[in-house]
mmCIF file of C-alpha atoms (C1' of nucleotides) in Angstrom:
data_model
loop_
_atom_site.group_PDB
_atom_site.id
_atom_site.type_symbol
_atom_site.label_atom_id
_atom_site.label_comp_id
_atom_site.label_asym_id
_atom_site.label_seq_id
_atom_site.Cartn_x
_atom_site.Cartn_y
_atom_site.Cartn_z
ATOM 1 C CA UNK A 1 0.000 0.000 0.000
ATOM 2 C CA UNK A 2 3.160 2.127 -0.730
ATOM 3 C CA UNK A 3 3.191 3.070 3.110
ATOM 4 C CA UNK A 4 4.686 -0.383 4.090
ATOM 5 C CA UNK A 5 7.650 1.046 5.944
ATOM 6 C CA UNK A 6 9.737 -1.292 8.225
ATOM 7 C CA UNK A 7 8.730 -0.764 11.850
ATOM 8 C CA UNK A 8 10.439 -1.954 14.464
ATOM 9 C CA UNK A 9 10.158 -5.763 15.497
ATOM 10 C CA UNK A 10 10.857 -5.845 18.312
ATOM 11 C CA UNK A 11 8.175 -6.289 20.769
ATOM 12 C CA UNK A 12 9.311 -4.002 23.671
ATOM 13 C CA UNK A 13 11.138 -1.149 21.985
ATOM 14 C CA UNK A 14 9.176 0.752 20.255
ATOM 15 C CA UNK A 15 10.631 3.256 18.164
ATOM 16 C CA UNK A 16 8.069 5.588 17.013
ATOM 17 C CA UNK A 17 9.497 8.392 14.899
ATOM 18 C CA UNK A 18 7.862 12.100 14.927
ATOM 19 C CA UNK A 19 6.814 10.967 11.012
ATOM 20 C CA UNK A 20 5.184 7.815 11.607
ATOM 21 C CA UNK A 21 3.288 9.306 14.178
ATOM 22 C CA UNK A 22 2.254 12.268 11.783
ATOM 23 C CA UNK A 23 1.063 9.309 9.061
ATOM 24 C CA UNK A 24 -1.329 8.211 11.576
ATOM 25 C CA UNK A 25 -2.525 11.403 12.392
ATOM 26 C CA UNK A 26 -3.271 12.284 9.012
ATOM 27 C CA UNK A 27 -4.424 8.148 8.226
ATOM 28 C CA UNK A 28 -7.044 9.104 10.854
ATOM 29 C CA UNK A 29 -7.878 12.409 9.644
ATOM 30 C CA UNK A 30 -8.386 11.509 6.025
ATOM 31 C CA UNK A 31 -10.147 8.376 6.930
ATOM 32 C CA UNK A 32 -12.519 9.836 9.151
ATOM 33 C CA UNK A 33 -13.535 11.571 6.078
ATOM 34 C CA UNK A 34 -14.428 8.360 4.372
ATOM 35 C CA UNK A 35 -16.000 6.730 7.402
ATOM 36 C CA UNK A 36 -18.633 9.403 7.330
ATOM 37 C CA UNK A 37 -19.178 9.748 3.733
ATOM 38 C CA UNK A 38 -22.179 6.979 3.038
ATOM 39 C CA UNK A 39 -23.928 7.770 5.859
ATOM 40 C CA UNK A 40 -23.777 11.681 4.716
ATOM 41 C CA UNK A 41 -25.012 10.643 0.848
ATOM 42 C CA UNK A 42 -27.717 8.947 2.476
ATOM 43 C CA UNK A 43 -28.794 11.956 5.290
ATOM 44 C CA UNK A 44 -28.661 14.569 2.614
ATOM 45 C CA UNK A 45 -31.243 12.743 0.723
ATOM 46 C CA UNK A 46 -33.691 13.016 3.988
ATOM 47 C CA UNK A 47 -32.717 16.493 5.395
ATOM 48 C CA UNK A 48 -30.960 14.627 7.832
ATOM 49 C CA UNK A 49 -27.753 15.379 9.717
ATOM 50 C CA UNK A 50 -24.603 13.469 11.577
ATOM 51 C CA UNK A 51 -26.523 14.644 14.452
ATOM 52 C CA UNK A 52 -29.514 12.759 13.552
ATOM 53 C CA UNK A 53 -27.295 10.029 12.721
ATOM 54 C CA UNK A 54 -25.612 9.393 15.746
ATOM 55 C CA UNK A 55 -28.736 9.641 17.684
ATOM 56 C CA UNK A 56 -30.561 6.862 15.317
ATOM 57 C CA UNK A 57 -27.554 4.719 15.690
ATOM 58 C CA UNK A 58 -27.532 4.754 19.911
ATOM 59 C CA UNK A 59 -30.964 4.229 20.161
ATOM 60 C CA UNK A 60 -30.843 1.515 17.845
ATOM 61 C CA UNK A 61 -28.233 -0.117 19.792
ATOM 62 C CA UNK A 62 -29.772 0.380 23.129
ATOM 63 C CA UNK A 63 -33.565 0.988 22.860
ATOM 64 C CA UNK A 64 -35.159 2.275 25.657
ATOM 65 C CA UNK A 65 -32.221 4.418 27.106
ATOM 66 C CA UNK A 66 -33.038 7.949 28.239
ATOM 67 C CA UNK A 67 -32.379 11.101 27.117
ATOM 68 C CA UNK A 68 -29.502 11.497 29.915
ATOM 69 C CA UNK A 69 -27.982 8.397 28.713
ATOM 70 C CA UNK A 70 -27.975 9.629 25.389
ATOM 71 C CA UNK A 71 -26.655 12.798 26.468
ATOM 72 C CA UNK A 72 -23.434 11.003 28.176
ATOM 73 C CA UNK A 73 -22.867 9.027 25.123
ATOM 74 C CA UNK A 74 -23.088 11.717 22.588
ATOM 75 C CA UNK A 75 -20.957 14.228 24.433
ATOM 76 C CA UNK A 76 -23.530 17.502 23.819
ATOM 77 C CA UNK A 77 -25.513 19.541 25.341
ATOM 78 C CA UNK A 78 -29.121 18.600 26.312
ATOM 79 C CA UNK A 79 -30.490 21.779 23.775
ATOM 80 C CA UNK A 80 -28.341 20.426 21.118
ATOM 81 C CA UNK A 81 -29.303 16.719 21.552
ATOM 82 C CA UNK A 82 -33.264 17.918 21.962
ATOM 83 C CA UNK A 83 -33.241 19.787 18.812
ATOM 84 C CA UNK A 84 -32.568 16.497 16.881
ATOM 85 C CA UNK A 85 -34.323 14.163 18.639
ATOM 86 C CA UNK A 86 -37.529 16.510 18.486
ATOM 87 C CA UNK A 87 -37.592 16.538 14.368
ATOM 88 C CA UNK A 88 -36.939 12.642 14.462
ATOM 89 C CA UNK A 89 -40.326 12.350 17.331
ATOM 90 C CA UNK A 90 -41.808 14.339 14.823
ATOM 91 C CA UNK A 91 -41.358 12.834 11.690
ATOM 92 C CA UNK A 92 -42.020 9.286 13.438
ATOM 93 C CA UNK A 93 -38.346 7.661 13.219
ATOM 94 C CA UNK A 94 -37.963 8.080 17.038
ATOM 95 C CA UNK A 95 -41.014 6.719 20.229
ATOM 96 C CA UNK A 96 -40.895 8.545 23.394
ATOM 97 C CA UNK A 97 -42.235 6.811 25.856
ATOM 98 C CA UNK A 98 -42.794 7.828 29.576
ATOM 99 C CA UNK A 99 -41.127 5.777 32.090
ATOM 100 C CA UNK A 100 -43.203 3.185 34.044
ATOM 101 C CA UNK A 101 -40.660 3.528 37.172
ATOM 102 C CA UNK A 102 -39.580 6.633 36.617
ATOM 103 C CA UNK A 103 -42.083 8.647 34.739
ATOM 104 C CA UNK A 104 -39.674 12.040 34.552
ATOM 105 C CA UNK A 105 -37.164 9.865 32.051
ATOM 106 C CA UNK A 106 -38.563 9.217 28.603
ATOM 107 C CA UNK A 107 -37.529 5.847 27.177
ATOM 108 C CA UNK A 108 -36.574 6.308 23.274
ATOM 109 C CA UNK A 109 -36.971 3.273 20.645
ATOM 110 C CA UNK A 110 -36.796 3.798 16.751
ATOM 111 C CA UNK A 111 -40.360 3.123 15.040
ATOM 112 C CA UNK A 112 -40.191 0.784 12.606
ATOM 113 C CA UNK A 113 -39.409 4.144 10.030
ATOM 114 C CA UNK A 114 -36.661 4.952 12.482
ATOM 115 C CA UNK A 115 -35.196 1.192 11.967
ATOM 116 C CA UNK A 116 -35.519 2.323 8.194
ATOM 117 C CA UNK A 117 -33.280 4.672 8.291
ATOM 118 C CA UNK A 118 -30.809 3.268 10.787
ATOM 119 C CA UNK A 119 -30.676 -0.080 8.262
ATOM 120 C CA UNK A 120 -29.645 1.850 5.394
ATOM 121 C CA UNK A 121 -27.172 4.095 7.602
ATOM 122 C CA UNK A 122 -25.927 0.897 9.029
ATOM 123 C CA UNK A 123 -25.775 -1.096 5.806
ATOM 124 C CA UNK A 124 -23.986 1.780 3.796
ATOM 125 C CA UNK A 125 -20.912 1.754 6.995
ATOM 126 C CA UNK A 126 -20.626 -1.610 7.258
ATOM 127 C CA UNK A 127 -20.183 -2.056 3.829
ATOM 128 C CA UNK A 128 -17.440 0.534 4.280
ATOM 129 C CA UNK A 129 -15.602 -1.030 7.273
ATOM 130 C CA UNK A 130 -15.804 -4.793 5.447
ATOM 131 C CA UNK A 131 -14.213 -3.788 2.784
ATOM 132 C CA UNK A 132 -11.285 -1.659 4.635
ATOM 133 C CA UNK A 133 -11.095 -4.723 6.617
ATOM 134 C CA UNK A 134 -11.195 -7.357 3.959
ATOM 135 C CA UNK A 135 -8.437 -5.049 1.609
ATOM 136 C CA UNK A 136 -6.070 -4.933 5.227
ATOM 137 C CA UNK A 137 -6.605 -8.370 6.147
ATOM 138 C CA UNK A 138 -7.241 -10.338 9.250
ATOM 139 C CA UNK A 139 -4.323 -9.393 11.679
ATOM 140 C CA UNK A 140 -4.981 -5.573 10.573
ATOM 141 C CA UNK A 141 -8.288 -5.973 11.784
ATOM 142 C CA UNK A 142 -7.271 -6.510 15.317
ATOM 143 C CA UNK A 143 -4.424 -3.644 15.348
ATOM 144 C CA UNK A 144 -6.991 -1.097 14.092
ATOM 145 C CA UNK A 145 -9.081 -2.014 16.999
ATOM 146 C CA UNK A 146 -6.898 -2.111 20.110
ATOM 147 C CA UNK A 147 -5.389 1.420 18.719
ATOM 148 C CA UNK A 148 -8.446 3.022 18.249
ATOM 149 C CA UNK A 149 -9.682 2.326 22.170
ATOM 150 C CA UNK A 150 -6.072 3.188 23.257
ATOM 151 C CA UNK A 151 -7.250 6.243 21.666
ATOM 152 C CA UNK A 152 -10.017 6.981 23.602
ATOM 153 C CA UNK A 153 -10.441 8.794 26.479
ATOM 154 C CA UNK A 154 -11.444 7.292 29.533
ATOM 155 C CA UNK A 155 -15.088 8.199 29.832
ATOM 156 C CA UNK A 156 -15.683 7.455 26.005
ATOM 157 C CA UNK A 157 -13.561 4.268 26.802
ATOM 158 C CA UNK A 158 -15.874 3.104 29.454
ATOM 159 C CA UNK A 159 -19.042 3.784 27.575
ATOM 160 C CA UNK A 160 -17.551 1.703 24.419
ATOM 161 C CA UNK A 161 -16.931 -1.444 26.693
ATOM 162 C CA UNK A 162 -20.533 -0.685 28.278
ATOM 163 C CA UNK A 163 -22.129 -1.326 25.031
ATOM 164 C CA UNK A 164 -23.292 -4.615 25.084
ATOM 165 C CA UNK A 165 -22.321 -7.446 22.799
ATOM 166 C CA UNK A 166 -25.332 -8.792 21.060
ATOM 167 C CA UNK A 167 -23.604 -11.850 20.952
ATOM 168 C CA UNK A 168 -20.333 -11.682 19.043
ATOM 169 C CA UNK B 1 -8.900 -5.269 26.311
ATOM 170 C CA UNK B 2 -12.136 -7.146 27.014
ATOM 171 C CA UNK B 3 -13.079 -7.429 23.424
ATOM 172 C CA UNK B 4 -10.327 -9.821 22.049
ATOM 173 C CA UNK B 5 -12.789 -11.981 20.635
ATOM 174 C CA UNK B 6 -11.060 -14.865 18.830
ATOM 175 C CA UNK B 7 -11.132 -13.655 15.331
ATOM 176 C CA UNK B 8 -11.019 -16.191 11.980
ATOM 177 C CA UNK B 9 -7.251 -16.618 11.850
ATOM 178 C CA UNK B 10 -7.443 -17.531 8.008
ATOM 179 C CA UNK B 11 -5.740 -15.198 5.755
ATOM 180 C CA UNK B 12 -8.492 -15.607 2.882
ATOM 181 C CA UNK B 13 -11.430 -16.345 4.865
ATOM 182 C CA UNK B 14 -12.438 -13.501 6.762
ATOM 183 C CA UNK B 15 -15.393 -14.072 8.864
ATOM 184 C CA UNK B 16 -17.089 -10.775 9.783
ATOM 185 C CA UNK B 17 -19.992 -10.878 11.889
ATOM 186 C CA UNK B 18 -22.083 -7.307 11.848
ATOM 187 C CA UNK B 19 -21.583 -7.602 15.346
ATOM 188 C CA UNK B 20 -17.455 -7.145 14.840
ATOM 189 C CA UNK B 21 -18.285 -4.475 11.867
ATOM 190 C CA UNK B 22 -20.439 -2.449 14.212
ATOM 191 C CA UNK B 23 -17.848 -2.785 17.168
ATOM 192 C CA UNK B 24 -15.109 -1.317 14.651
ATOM 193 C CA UNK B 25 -17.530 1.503 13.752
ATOM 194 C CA UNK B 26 -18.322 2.338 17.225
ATOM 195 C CA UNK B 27 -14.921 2.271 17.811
ATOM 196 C CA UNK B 28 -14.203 4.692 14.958
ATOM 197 C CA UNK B 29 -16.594 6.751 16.678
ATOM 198 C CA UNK B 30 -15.529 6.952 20.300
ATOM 199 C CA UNK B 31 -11.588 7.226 19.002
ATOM 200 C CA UNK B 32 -12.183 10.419 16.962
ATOM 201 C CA UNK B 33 -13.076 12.042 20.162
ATOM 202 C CA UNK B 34 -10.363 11.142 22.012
ATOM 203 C CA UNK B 35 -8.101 12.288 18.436
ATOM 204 C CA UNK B 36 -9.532 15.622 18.568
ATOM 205 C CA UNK B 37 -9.448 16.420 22.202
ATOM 206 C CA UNK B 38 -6.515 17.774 22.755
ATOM 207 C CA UNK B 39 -5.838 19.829 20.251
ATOM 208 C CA UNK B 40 -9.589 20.940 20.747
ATOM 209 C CA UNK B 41 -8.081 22.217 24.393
ATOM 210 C CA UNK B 42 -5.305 24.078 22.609
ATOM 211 C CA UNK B 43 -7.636 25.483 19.735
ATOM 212 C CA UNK B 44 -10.178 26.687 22.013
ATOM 213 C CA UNK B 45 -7.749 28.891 24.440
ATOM 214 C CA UNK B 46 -6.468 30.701 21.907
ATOM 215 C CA UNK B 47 -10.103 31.290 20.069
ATOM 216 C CA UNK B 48 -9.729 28.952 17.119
ATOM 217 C CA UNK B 49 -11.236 25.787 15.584
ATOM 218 C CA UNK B 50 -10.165 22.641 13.728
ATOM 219 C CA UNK B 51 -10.784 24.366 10.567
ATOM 220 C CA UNK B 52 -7.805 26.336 11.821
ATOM 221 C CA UNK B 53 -6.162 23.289 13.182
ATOM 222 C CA UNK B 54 -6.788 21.519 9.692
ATOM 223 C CA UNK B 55 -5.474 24.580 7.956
ATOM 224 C CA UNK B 56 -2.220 24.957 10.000
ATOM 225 C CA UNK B 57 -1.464 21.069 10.092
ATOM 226 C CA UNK B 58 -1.030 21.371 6.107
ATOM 227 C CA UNK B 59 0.491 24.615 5.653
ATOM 228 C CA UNK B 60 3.021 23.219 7.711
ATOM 229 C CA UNK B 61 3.340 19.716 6.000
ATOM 230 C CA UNK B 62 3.843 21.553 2.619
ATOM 231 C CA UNK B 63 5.008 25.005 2.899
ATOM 232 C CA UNK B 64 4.567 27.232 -0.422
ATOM 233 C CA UNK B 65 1.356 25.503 -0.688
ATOM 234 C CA UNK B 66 -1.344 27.449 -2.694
ATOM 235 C CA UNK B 67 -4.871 27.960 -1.805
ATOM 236 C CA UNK B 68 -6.272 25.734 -4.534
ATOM 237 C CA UNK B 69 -4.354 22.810 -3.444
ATOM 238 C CA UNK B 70 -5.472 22.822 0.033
ATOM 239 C CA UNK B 71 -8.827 23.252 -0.997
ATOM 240 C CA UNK B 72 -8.629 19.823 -2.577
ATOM 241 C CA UNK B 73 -6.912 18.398 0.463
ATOM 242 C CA UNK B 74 -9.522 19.294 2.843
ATOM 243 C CA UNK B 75 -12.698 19.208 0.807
ATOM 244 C CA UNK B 76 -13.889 22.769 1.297
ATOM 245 C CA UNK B 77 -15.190 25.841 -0.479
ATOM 246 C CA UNK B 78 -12.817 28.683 -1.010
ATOM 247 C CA UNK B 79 -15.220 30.815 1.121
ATOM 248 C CA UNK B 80 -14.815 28.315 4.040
ATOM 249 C CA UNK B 81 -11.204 28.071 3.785
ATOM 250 C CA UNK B 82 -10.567 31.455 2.997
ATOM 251 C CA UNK B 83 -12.423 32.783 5.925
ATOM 252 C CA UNK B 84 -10.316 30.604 8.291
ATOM 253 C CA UNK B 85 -7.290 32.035 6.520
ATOM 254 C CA UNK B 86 -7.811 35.347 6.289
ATOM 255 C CA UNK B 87 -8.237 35.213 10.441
ATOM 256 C CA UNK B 88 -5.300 33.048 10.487
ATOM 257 C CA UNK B 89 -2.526 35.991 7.749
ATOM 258 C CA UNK B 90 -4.642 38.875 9.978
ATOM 259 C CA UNK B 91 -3.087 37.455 13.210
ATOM 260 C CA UNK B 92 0.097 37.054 12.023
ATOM 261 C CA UNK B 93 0.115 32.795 11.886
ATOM 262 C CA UNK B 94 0.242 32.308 8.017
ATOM 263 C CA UNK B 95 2.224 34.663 5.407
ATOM 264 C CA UNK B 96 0.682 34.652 1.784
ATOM 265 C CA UNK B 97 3.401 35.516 -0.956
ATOM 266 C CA UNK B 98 2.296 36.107 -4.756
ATOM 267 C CA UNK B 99 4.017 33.359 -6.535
ATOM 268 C CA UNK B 100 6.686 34.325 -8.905
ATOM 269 C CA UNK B 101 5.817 32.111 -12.125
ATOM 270 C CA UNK B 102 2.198 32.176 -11.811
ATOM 271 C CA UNK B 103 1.244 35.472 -9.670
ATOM 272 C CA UNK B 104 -2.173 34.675 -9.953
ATOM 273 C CA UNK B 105 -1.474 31.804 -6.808
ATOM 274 C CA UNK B 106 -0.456 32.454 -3.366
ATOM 275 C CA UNK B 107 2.060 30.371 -1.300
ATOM 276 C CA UNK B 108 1.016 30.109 1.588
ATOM 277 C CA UNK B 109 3.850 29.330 4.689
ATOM 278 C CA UNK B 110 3.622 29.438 8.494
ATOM 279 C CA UNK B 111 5.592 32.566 10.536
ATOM 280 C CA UNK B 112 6.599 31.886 13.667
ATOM 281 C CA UNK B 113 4.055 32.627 15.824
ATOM 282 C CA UNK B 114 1.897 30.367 13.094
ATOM 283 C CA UNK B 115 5.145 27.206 14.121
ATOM 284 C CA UNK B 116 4.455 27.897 17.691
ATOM 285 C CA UNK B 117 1.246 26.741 17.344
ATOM 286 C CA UNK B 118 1.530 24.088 14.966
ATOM 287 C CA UNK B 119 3.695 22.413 17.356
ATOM 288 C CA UNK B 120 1.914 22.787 20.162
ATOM 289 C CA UNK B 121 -1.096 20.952 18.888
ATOM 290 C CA UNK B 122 1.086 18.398 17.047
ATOM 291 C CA UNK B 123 2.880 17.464 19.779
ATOM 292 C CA UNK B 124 -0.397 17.178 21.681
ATOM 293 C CA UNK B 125 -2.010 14.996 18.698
ATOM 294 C CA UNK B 126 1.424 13.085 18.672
ATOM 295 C CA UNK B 127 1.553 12.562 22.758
ATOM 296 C CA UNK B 128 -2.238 10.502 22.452
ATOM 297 C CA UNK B 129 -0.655 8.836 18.738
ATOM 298 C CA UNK B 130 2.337 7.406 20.529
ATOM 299 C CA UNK B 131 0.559 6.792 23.862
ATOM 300 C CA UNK B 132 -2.298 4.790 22.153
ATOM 301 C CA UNK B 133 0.524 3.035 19.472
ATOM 302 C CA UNK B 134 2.830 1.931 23.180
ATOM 303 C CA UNK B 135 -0.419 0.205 24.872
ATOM 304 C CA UNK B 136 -1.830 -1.284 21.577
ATOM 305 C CA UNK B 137 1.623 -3.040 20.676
ATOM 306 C CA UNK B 138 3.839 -3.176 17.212
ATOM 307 C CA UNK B 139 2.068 -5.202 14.832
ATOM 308 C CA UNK B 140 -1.360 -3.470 16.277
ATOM 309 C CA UNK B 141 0.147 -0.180 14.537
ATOM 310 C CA UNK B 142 0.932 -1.554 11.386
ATOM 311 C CA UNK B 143 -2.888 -2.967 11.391
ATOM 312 C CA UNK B 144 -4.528 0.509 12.334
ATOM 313 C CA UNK B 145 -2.698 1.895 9.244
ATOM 314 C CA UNK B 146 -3.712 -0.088 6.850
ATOM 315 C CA UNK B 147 -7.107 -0.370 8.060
ATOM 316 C CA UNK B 148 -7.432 3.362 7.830
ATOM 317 C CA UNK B 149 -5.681 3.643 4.488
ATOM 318 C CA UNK B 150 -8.537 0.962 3.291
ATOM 319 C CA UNK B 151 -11.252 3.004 4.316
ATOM 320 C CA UNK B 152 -10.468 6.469 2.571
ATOM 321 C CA UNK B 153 -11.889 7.701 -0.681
ATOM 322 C CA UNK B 154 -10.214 7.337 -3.532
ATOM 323 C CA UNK B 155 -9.447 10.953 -3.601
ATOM 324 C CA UNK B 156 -8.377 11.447 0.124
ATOM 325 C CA UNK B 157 -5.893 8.091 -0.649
ATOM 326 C CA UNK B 158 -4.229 9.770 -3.354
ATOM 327 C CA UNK B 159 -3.630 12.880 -1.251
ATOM 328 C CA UNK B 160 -2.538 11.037 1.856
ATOM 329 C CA UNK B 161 -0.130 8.735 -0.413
ATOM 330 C CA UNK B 162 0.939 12.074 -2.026
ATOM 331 C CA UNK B 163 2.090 13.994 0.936
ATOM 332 C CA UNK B 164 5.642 13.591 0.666
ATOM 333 C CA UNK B 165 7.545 10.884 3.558
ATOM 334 C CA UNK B 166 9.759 14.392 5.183
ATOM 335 C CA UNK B 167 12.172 10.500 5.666
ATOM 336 C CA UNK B 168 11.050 8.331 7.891
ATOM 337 C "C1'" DC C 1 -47.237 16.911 53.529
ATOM 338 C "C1'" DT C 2 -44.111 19.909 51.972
ATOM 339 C "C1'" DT C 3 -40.133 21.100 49.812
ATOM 340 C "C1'" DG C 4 -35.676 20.445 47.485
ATOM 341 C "C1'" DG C 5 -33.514 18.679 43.760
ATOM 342 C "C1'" DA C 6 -33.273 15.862 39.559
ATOM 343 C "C1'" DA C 7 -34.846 14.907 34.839
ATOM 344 C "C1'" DT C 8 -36.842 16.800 31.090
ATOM 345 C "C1'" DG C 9 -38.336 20.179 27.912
ATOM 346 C "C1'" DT C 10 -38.457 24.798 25.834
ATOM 347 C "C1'" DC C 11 -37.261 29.563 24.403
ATOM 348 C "C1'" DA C 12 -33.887 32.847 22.944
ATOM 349 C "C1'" DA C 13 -29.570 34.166 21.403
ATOM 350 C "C1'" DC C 14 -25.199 33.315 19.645
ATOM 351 C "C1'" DA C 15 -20.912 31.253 17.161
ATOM 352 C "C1'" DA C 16 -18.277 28.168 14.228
ATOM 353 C "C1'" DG C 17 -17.946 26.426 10.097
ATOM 354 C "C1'" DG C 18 -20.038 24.252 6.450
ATOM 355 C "C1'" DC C 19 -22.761 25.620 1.974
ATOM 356 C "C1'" DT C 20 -24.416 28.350 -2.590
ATOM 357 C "C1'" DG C 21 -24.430 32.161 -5.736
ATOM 358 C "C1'" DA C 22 -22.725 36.315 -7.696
ATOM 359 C "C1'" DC C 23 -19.080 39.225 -8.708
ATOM 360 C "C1'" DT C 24 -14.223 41.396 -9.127
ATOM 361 C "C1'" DT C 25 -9.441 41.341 -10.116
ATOM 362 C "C1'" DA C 26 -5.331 39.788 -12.054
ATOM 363 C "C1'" DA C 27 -2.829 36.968 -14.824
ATOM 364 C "C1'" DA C 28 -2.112 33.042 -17.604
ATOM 365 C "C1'" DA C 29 -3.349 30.453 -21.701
ATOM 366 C "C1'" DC C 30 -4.991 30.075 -26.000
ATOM 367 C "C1'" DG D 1 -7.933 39.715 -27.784
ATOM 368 C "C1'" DT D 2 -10.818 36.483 -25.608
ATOM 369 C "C1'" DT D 3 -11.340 32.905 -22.425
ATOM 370 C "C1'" DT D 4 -10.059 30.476 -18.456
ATOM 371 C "C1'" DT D 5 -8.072 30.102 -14.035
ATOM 372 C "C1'" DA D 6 -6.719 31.491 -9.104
ATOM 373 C "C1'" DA D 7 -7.921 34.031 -5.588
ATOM 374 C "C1'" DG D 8 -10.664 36.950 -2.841
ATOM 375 C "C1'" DT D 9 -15.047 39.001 -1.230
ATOM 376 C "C1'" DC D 10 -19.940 39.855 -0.072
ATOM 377 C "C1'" DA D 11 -24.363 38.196 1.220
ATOM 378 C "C1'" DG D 12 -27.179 34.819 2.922
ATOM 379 C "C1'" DC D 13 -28.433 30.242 4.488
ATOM 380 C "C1'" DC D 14 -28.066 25.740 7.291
ATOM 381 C "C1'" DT D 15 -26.560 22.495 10.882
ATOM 382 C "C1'" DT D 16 -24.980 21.781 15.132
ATOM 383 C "C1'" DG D 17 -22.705 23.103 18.808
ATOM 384 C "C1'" DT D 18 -22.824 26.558 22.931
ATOM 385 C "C1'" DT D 19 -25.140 29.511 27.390
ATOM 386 C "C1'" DG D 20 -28.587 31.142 30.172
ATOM 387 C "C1'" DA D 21 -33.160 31.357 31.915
ATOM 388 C "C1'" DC D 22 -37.182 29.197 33.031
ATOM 389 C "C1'" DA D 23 -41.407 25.757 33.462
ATOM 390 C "C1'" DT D 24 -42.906 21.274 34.472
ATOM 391 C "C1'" DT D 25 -43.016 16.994 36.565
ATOM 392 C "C1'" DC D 26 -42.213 14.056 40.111
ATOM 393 C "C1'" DC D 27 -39.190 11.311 43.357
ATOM 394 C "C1'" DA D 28 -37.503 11.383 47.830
ATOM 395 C "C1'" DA D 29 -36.004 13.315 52.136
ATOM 396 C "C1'" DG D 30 -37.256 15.833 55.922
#
DNA sequence: CTTGGAATGTCAACAAGGCTGACTTAAAAC
DNA sequence: GTTTTAAGTCAGCCTTGTTGACATTCCAAG
């Protein structure tokens, strides 16, 4: 991939030059880009934002959670997060539902418009990351990984592990 | 790392369960965070953005660089760029020369003040890089490379193969 | 039972940083 | 000499982030 440049083999030295580390950065920068670039086609085409994105995809993964949950996860403020999640209540992708406990906290699932959307989001990424995976190959697969959580910072860190596995 | 799920360890077959897919895109996620928040720290005390960020990071990585070609790099308008510039030559960060063959471009180069910075959100950026690179392992780098190279655009690849190795 | 505080929602205002469209200037290219 | 290109600028719009202020609801502690 003309970037094959010898690292360092051994296991406990680690030489990490001011360049290689610059590659990365810009690896991640410039990937980023594609990363997001379905998913964008796909919201243009429904007056739909990464905002709304992001929110489809959580609640998706954990239906039911609350807005405060939501809030932790996304990282923004509750105006900013409301603002979305009001046009997606409103054009039916997104159920608010009361709690039965609690009956301040509003439990959010996707309707089955919201599951729609979050298919063809989904689809359209995944296709992305298989084939990233598939062109790097197997062992690549696992170094992506482990970097990208070393990456993280703690509180993101913890609410990445906290996402369940639905059965890997 | 409490995900090291056993992956398929044959070289052709690669077994990819949407689970693992949406794990790497969650991870994607999460890590971009953690890539930006430092320099986000930086940006933000001295009243700039990561357009700024974006803007310096290149300037620096090819000095002489003209407006036209750093539009293509980061996939703006010339309005967006050039307002970020203009902010960026007004406070004395970036110098724009006429070019001598074709005076119609300017080369754009960082001052001083515009290196001072540069470095001190590099060598943030490059502080997480190497911390995540040490605690994910050797051959985990080489993977998070090519992963990320996989997943660009066409167009982003050719300009992150393109930026010229300052020898690593 | 009352009250304090937490969870939620809403309104207003603002800023960064994307975007489009229209237009100017200068210089290169033809 | 005309057209094209590079750059800059103005105006206006959108999304998505931010604060601050405030209302509502309701659990829970006193």
């Amino acid at each position: 991939m003309a970037d094959q440049s010898a690292p360092p083999s051994s296991e406990s030295l680690l030489f990490l030059t001011d360049e290689q580390l610059r590659k990365g950065i810009e690896a991640m920068f410039f990937a980023y880009r594609g990363f997001t670039a379905d998913p964008d086609r796909i919201l243009e085409e429904r007056g739909y934002g990464r905002a709304h994105h992001r929110a489809v995809h959580f609640i998706h993964r954990s239906p039911g959670t609350t807005v405060n949950n939501l809030l932790s996860i996304l990282g923004v403020t509750k105006q900013s997060l409301n603002r979305v999640l009001r046009t997606l209540i409103e054009d039916g992708l997104v159920e608010s539902k009361v709690g039965t406990k609690d009956k301040r906290e509003r439990h959010l699932t996707l309707t089955d418009r919201g599951r729609e959307l979050e298919r063809a989001l989904s689809d359209a990424q995944r296709n992305r990351m298989r084939d990233a995976y598939r062109k790097a190959g197997p062992e690549a697969v696992q170094g992506f990984r482990q970097v990208l959580v070393a990456m993280m910072d703690g509180d993101m860190r913890r609410h990445y592990l906290a996402l369940k596995d639905a059965g890997q």
